[in-house]
CSV table of C-alpha atoms in Angstrom, one decimal:
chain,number,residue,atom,x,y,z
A,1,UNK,CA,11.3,-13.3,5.0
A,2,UNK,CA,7.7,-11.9,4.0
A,3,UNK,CA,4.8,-13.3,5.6
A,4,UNK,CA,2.7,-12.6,3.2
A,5,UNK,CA,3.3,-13.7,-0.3
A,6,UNK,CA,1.3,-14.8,-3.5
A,7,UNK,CA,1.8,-17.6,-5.6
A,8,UNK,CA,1.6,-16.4,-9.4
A,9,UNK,CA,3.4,-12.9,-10.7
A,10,UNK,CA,1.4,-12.8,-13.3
A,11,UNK,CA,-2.2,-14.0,-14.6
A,12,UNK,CA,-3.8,-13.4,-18.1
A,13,UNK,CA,-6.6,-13.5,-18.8
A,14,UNK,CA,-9.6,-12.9,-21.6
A,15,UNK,CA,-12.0,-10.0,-21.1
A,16,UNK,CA,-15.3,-11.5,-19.4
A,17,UNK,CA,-13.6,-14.5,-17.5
A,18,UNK,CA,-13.6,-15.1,-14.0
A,19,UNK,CA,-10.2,-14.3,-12.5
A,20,UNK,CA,-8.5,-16.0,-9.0
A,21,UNK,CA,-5.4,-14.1,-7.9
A,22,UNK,CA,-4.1,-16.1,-4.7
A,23,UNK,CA,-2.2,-15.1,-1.7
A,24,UNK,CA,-0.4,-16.8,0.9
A,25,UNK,CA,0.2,-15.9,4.1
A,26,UNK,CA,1.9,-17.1,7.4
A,27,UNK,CA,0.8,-15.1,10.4
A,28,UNK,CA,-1.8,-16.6,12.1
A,29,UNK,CA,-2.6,-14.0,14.4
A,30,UNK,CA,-3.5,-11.5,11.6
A,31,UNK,CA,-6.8,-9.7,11.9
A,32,UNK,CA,-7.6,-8.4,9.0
A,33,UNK,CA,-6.5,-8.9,5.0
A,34,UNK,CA,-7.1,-6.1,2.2
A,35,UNK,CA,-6.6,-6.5,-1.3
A,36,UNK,CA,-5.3,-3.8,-3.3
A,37,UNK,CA,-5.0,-3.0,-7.1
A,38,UNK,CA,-2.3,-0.4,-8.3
A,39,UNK,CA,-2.7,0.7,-11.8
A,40,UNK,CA,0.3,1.9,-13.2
A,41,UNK,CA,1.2,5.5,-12.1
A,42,UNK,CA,-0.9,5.3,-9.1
A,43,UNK,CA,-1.2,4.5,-5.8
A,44,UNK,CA,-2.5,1.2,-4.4
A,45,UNK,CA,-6.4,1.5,-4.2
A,46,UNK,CA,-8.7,0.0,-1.2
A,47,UNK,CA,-10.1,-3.6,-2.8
A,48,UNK,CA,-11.9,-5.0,-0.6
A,49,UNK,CA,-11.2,-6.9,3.2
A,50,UNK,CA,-11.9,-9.2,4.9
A,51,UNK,CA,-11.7,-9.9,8.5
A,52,UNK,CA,-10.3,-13.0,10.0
A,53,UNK,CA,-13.5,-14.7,11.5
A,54,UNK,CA,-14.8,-14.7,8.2
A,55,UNK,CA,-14.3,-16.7,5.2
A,56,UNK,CA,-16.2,-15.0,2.7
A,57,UNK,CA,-16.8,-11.7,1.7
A,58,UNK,CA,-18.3,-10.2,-1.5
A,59,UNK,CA,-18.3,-6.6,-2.9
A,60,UNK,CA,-19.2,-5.6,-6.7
A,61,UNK,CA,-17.7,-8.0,-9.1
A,62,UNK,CA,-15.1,-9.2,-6.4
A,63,UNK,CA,-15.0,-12.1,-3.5
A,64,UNK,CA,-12.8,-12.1,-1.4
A,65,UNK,CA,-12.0,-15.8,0.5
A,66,UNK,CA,-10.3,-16.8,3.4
A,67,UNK,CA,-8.8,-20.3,4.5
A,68,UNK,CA,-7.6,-19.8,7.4
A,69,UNK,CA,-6.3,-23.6,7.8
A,70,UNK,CA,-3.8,-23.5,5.1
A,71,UNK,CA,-3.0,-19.5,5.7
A,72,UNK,CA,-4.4,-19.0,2.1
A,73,UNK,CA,-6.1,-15.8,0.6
A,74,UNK,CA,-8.2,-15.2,-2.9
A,75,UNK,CA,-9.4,-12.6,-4.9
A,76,UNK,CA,-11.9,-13.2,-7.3
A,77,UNK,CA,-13.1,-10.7,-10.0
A,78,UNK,CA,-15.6,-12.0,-11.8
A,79,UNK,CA,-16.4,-11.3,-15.6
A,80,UNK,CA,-13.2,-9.5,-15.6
A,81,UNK,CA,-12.6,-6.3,-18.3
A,82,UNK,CA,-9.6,-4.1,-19.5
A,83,UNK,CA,-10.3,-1.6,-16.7
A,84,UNK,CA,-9.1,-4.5,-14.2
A,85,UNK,CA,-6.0,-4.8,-15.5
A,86,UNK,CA,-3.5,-3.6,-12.5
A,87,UNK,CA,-1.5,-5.0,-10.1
A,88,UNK,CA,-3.1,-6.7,-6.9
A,89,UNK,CA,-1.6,-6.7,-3.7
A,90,UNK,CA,-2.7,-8.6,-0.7
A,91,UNK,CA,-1.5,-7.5,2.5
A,92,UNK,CA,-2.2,-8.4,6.0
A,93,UNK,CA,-2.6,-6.2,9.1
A,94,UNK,CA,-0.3,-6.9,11.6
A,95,UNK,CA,-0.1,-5.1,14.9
A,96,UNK,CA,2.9,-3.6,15.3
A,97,UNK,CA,3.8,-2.0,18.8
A,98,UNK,CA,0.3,-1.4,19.7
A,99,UNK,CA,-1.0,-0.2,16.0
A,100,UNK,CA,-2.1,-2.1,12.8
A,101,UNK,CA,0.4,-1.9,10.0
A,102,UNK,CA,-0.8,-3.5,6.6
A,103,UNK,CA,2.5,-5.9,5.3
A,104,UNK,CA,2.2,-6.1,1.7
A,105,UNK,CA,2.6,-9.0,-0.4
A,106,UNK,CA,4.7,-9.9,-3.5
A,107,UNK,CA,1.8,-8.7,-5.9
A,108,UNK,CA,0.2,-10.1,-9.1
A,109,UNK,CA,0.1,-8.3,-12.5
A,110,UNK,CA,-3.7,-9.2,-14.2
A,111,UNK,CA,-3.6,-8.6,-17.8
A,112,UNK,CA,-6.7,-8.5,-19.1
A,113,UNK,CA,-6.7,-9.5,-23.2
A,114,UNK,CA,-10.1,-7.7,-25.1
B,1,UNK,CA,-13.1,14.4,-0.7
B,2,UNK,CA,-11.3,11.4,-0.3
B,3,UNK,CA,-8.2,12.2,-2.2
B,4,UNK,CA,-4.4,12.3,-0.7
B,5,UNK,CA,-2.2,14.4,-2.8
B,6,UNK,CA,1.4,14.0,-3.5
B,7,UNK,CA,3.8,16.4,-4.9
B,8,UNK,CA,5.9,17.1,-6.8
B,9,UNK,CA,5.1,14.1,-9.3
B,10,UNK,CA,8.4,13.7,-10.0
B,11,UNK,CA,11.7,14.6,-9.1
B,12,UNK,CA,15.2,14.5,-10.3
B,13,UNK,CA,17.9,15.2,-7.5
B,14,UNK,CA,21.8,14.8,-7.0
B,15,UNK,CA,23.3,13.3,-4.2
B,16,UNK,CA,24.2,16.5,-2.7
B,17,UNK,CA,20.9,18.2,-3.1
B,18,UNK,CA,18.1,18.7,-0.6
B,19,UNK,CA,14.7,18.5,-1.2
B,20,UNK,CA,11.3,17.7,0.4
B,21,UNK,CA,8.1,16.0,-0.9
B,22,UNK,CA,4.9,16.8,0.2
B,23,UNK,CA,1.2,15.1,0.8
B,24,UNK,CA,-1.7,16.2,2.1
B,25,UNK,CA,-5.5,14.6,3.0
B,26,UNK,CA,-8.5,16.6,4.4
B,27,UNK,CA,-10.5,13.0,5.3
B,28,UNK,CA,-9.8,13.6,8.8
B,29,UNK,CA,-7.3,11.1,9.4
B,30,UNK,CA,-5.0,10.9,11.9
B,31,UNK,CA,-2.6,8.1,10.3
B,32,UNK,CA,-0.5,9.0,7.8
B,33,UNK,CA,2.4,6.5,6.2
B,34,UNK,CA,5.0,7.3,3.7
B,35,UNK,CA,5.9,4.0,2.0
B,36,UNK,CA,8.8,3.2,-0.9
B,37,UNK,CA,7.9,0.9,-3.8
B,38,UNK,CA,10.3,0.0,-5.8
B,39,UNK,CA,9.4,-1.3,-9.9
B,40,UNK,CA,7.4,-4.3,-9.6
B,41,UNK,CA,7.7,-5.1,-5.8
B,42,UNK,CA,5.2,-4.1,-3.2
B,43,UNK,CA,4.9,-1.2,-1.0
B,44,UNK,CA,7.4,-0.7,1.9
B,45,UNK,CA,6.4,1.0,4.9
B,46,UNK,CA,8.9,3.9,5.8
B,47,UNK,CA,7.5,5.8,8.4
B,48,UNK,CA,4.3,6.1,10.6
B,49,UNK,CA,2.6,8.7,12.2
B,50,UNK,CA,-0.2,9.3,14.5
B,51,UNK,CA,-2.0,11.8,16.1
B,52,UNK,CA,1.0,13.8,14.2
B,53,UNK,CA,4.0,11.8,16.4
B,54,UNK,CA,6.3,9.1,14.5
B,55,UNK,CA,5.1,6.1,16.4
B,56,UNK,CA,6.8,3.8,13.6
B,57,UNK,CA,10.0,4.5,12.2
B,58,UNK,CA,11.3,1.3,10.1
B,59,UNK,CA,15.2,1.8,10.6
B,60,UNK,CA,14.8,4.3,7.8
B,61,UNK,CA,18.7,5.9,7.1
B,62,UNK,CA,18.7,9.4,8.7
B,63,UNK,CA,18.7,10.7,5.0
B,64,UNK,CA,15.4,10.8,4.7
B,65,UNK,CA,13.7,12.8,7.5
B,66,UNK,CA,9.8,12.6,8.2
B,67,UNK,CA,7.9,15.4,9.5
B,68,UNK,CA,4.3,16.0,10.4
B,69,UNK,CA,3.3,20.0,10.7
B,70,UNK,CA,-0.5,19.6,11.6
B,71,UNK,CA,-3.0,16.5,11.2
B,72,UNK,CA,-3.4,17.2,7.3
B,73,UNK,CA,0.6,17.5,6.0
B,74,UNK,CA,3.0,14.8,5.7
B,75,UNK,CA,6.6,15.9,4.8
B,76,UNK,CA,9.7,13.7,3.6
B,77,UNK,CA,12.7,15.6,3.7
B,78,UNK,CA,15.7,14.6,1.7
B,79,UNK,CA,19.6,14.8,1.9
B,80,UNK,CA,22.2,13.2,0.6
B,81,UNK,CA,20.6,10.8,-0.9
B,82,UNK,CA,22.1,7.8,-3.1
B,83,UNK,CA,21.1,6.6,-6.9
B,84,UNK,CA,19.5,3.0,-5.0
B,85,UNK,CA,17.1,5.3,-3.2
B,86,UNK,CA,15.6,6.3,-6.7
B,87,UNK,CA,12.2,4.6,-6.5
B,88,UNK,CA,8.3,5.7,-6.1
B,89,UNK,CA,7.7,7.2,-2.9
B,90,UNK,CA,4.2,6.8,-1.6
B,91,UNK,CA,2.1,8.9,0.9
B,92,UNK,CA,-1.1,7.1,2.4
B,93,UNK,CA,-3.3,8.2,5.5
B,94,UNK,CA,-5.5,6.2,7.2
B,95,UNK,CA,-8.0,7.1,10.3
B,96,UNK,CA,-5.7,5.6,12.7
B,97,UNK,CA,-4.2,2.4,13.5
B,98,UNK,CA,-5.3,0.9,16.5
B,99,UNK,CA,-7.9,-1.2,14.7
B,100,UNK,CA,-7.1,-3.5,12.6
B,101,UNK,CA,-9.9,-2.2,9.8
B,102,UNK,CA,-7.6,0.4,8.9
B,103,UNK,CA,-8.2,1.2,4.8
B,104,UNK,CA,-5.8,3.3,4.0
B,105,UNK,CA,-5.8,6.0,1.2
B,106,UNK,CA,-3.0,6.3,-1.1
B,107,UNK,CA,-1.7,8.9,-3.2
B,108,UNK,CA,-0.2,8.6,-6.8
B,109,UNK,CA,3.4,9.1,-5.2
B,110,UNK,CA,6.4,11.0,-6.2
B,111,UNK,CA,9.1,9.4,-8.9
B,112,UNK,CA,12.4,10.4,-7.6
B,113,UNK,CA,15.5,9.8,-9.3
B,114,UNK,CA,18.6,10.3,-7.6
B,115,UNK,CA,21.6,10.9,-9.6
């Protein structure tokens, strides 16, 4: 099965909240975890990562945390706005005969309501 | 420029046809990964290659054929294909894989349709 999953399909929420996406994973040997966001008729975009001696990480509008005791990833946009509605992957970077290969998760559709 | 292009943007195809789809990056990388995506399930990672060799090949049908011409071009080629292989076809590139900070870059993919 997929190692990497997330808990909710899909999250509404009101321009200007705070919004958690969440992310479960099961390989503890990962190194890294990147969150993307797909828009529809693109590509996945780079988020933001995180590496796995870490358990914070912030960028612009966007935290990133990591629990590595109960294998559980976040995302956090804060004061969230139409432009963020997409849908955010997590993936994990697993090494793969000699190379890292990012495994991507399930995915969760943000809506954003103006 | 940071940009990996993909074309065509879409393409319609029988099951006898033979076509090819195309992406290209001039970031300098030297991973490039075509991945599937079907609607409203993640990516799922085709083919690999680096320093222009397929060093991941994820027991991909021999219908779809990768090839990498020089360190910028990334080629799918297509034959025979069947309707369930209809589904957005993604190029990324990445600058390689043996760390495990690898962003990689996508492109906005091709929509094929087989019919």
């Amino acid at each position: 099965g997929e190692s990497v999953g997330l808990h909710l399909p899909t999250l509404s929420v009101q321009e200007g909240d705070n919004s958690i996406i969440n992310c479960a994973y099961s390989n503890s040997a990962s190194d890294y975890f990147i969150w993307y966001k797909q828009e529809s008729g693109k590509g996945p975009q780079f988020i933001i990562d995180i590496r796995s001696n870490m358990d914070k990480r912030q960028g612009q509008r966007v935290t990133v945390l990591l629990n590595k005791t109960v294998k559980h990833l976040s995302l956090q946009i804060a004061a969230t706005q139409p432009g963020d509605s997409a849908v955010y992957f997590c993936a994990e970077n697993l090494r793969t005969g000699g190379s890292y290969i990012p495994t991507f998760g399930r995915g969760t559709s943000l809506i954003v309501h103006p | 420029d940071t940009e990996v292009t993909q074309t065509p943007k879409h393409l319609v195809m029988g099951m006898t046809n033979k076509k090819s789809l195309k992406c290209e990056q001039h970031m300098g990388h030297r991973a490039m990964y075509w991945y599937k995506q079907k609607a409203k399930k993640p990516p799922e990672l085709m083919f690999v290659y680096s320093y222009e060799k397929l060093s991941i090949n994820e027991s991909v049908p021999s219908r779809f054929s990768p090839e990498c011409p020089n360190s910028s071009l990334l080629n799918l080629h297509l034959h025979a294909l069947q309707p369930e292989d209809s589904a957005l076809y993604l190029c990324a590139s990445s600058q390689g894989t043996a760390s495990g900070r690898n962003e990689q870059f996508f492109g906005p993919g091709t929509r094929l349709t087989v019919l």
